Amino acid sequence: MRMLGKILMAIRDSGFEISAMQMFNMDRANVEEFYEVYKGVVSEYNEMVTEIYSGPCVALEILQTNPAKTFRELCGPADPEIARHLRPGTLRAVFGKSKIQNAVHCTDLPEDGLLEVQYFFKILDN
């Protein structure tokens, strides 16, 4: 949480608009449901789940006001060490600590973005 303000400023300064933001304390079942697509695919699945439910997380709805760059590109590679070498200006390169604590989650597929926003702002918020 110490880097939240800096991450939010970096997102805004990169030409994106944050249209919704809310902090959640998720339980393990919700995190497992949210990360279900990674189960059996990503070897760090259990560590990812544990990391998210171990403390508060902040969900954002991001609007793209800069069509030249996608939010996925701003986030960079999932592993911050790789990001520092290949994409040093990305959020994960600057703020990430490890592949598990990589500062930000963003959807891999553009069509999943709406589903993830709905999950946090419609399902969990009720």
Tab-separated table of C-alpha atoms in Angstrom:
chain	number	residue	atom	x	y	z
A	1	MET	CA	0.000	0.000	0.000
A	2	ARG	CA	2.981	2.307	0.417
A	3	MET	CA	3.257	2.743	-3.337
A	4	LEU	CA	-0.443	3.227	-4.112
A	5	GLY	CA	-0.251	6.998	-4.576
A	6	LYS	CA	2.811	6.759	-6.817
A	7	ILE	CA	1.212	4.026	-8.913
A	8	LEU	CA	-2.000	6.057	-9.289
A	9	MET	CA	0.005	9.122	-10.365
A	10	ALA	CA	2.010	7.044	-12.866
A	11	ILE	CA	-1.223	5.712	-14.379
A	12	ARG	CA	-2.670	9.214	-14.677
A	13	ASP	CA	0.574	10.678	-16.009
A	14	SER	CA	0.654	7.975	-18.708
A	15	GLY	CA	-2.615	9.220	-20.166
A	16	PHE	CA	-5.125	6.923	-18.490
A	17	GLU	CA	-8.149	7.931	-16.456
A	18	ILE	CA	-9.176	6.163	-13.262
A	19	SER	CA	-12.960	6.203	-13.364
A	20	ALA	CA	-13.595	4.008	-10.301
A	21	MET	CA	-11.514	2.877	-7.345
A	22	GLN	CA	-12.320	0.836	-4.266
A	23	MET	CA	-10.329	-0.988	-1.611
A	24	PHE	CA	-11.264	-4.576	-0.766
A	25	ASN	CA	-10.221	-7.191	1.757
A	26	MET	CA	-10.922	-10.375	-0.148
A	27	ASP	CA	-11.337	-13.803	1.372
A	28	ARG	CA	-9.554	-16.812	-0.088
A	29	ALA	CA	-12.673	-18.123	-1.873
A	30	ASN	CA	-13.154	-14.824	-3.743
A	31	VAL	CA	-9.499	-14.661	-4.762
A	32	GLU	CA	-9.584	-18.276	-5.970
A	33	GLU	CA	-12.702	-17.475	-7.986
A	34	PHE	CA	-11.107	-14.355	-9.488
A	35	TYR	CA	-7.831	-16.139	-10.343
A	36	GLU	CA	-9.507	-19.380	-11.479
A	37	VAL	CA	-8.255	-18.950	-15.067
A	38	TYR	CA	-4.666	-19.222	-13.773
A	39	LYS	CA	-5.226	-22.442	-11.791
A	40	GLY	CA	-3.178	-25.247	-13.313
A	41	VAL	CA	-1.666	-22.794	-15.811
A	42	VAL	CA	0.596	-20.614	-13.667
A	43	SER	CA	2.954	-22.401	-11.282
A	44	GLU	CA	2.705	-19.511	-8.812
A	45	TYR	CA	-1.100	-19.768	-8.564
A	46	ASN	CA	-1.191	-20.581	-4.814
A	47	GLU	CA	1.284	-17.806	-4.002
A	48	MET	CA	-0.744	-15.341	-6.098
A	49	VAL	CA	-3.921	-16.244	-4.217
A	50	THR	CA	-2.204	-15.936	-0.839
A	51	GLU	CA	-0.721	-12.555	-1.748
A	52	ILE	CA	-4.037	-11.010	-2.763
A	53	TYR	CA	-6.010	-12.151	0.258
A	54	SER	CA	-3.220	-11.396	2.757
A	55	GLY	CA	-4.158	-7.720	2.930
A	56	PRO	CA	-6.173	-4.996	1.250
A	57	CYS	CA	-6.191	-4.699	-2.518
A	58	VAL	CA	-7.361	-1.769	-4.595
A	59	ALA	CA	-9.478	-2.352	-7.688
A	60	LEU	CA	-9.437	0.282	-10.421
A	61	GLU	CA	-11.502	0.879	-13.503
A	62	ILE	CA	-9.155	2.352	-16.075
A	63	LEU	CA	-10.345	4.330	-19.082
A	64	GLN	CA	-7.995	4.580	-21.993
A	65	THR	CA	-7.648	8.189	-23.069
A	66	ASN	CA	-4.372	7.540	-24.912
A	67	PRO	CA	-5.115	5.146	-27.811
A	68	ALA	CA	-1.402	4.828	-28.638
A	69	LYS	CA	-0.701	2.791	-25.498
A	70	THR	CA	-2.732	0.077	-23.793
A	71	PHE	CA	-2.864	-0.357	-20.040
A	72	ARG	CA	-1.385	-3.830	-20.490
A	73	GLU	CA	1.675	-2.227	-22.107
A	74	LEU	CA	1.971	0.239	-19.229
A	75	CYS	CA	1.965	-2.635	-16.721
A	76	GLY	CA	4.731	-4.525	-18.511
A	77	PRO	CA	5.842	-8.154	-18.159
A	78	ALA	CA	4.474	-10.051	-15.131
A	79	ASP	CA	7.965	-10.635	-13.728
A	80	PRO	CA	9.433	-7.300	-12.557
A	81	GLU	CA	12.992	-8.565	-13.108
A	82	ILE	CA	12.237	-9.224	-16.773
A	83	ALA	CA	10.336	-5.930	-16.972
A	84	ARG	CA	13.387	-4.027	-15.669
A	85	HIS	CA	15.469	-5.442	-18.537
A	86	LEU	CA	12.944	-5.331	-21.375
A	87	ARG	CA	10.514	-2.543	-20.420
A	88	PRO	CA	12.182	-0.421	-17.705
A	89	GLY	CA	9.553	2.326	-17.604
A	90	THR	CA	6.587	0.031	-16.921
A	91	LEU	CA	4.677	-0.120	-13.632
A	92	ARG	CA	5.984	-3.584	-12.768
A	93	ALA	CA	9.582	-2.624	-13.574
A	94	VAL	CA	9.377	0.451	-11.351
A	95	PHE	CA	7.159	-0.772	-8.497
A	96	GLY	CA	7.268	-4.590	-8.586
A	97	LYS	CA	9.294	-6.633	-6.109
A	98	SER	CA	8.824	-10.182	-7.446
A	99	LYS	CA	6.672	-12.186	-9.830
A	100	ILE	CA	4.146	-12.562	-6.988
A	101	GLN	CA	4.450	-8.994	-5.650
A	102	ASN	CA	4.512	-7.347	-9.062
A	103	ALA	CA	2.613	-4.186	-8.017
A	104	VAL	CA	-0.364	-4.473	-10.381
A	105	HIS	CA	-2.713	-6.975	-11.950
A	106	CYS	CA	-4.167	-6.283	-15.325
A	107	THR	CA	-6.136	-8.554	-17.559
A	108	ASP	CA	-4.279	-10.403	-20.287
A	109	LEU	CA	-7.201	-10.127	-22.705
A	110	PRO	CA	-8.963	-6.844	-23.525
A	111	GLU	CA	-12.380	-8.540	-23.546
A	112	ASP	CA	-11.823	-9.684	-19.934
A	113	GLY	CA	-11.389	-6.131	-18.663
A	114	LEU	CA	-15.118	-5.497	-18.412
A	115	LEU	CA	-15.661	-8.846	-16.659
A	116	GLU	CA	-13.002	-8.026	-14.061
A	117	VAL	CA	-14.444	-4.566	-13.422
A	118	GLN	CA	-17.905	-6.070	-13.019
A	119	TYR	CA	-16.543	-8.684	-10.629
A	120	PHE	CA	-15.132	-6.075	-8.270
A	121	PHE	CA	-17.648	-3.269	-8.608
A	122	LYS	CA	-20.853	-5.278	-9.003
A	123	ILE	CA	-20.301	-8.715	-7.411
A	124	LEU	CA	-17.951	-8.007	-4.500
A	125	ASP	CA	-19.459	-4.630	-3.712
A	126	ASN	CA	-22.871	-6.130	-2.952
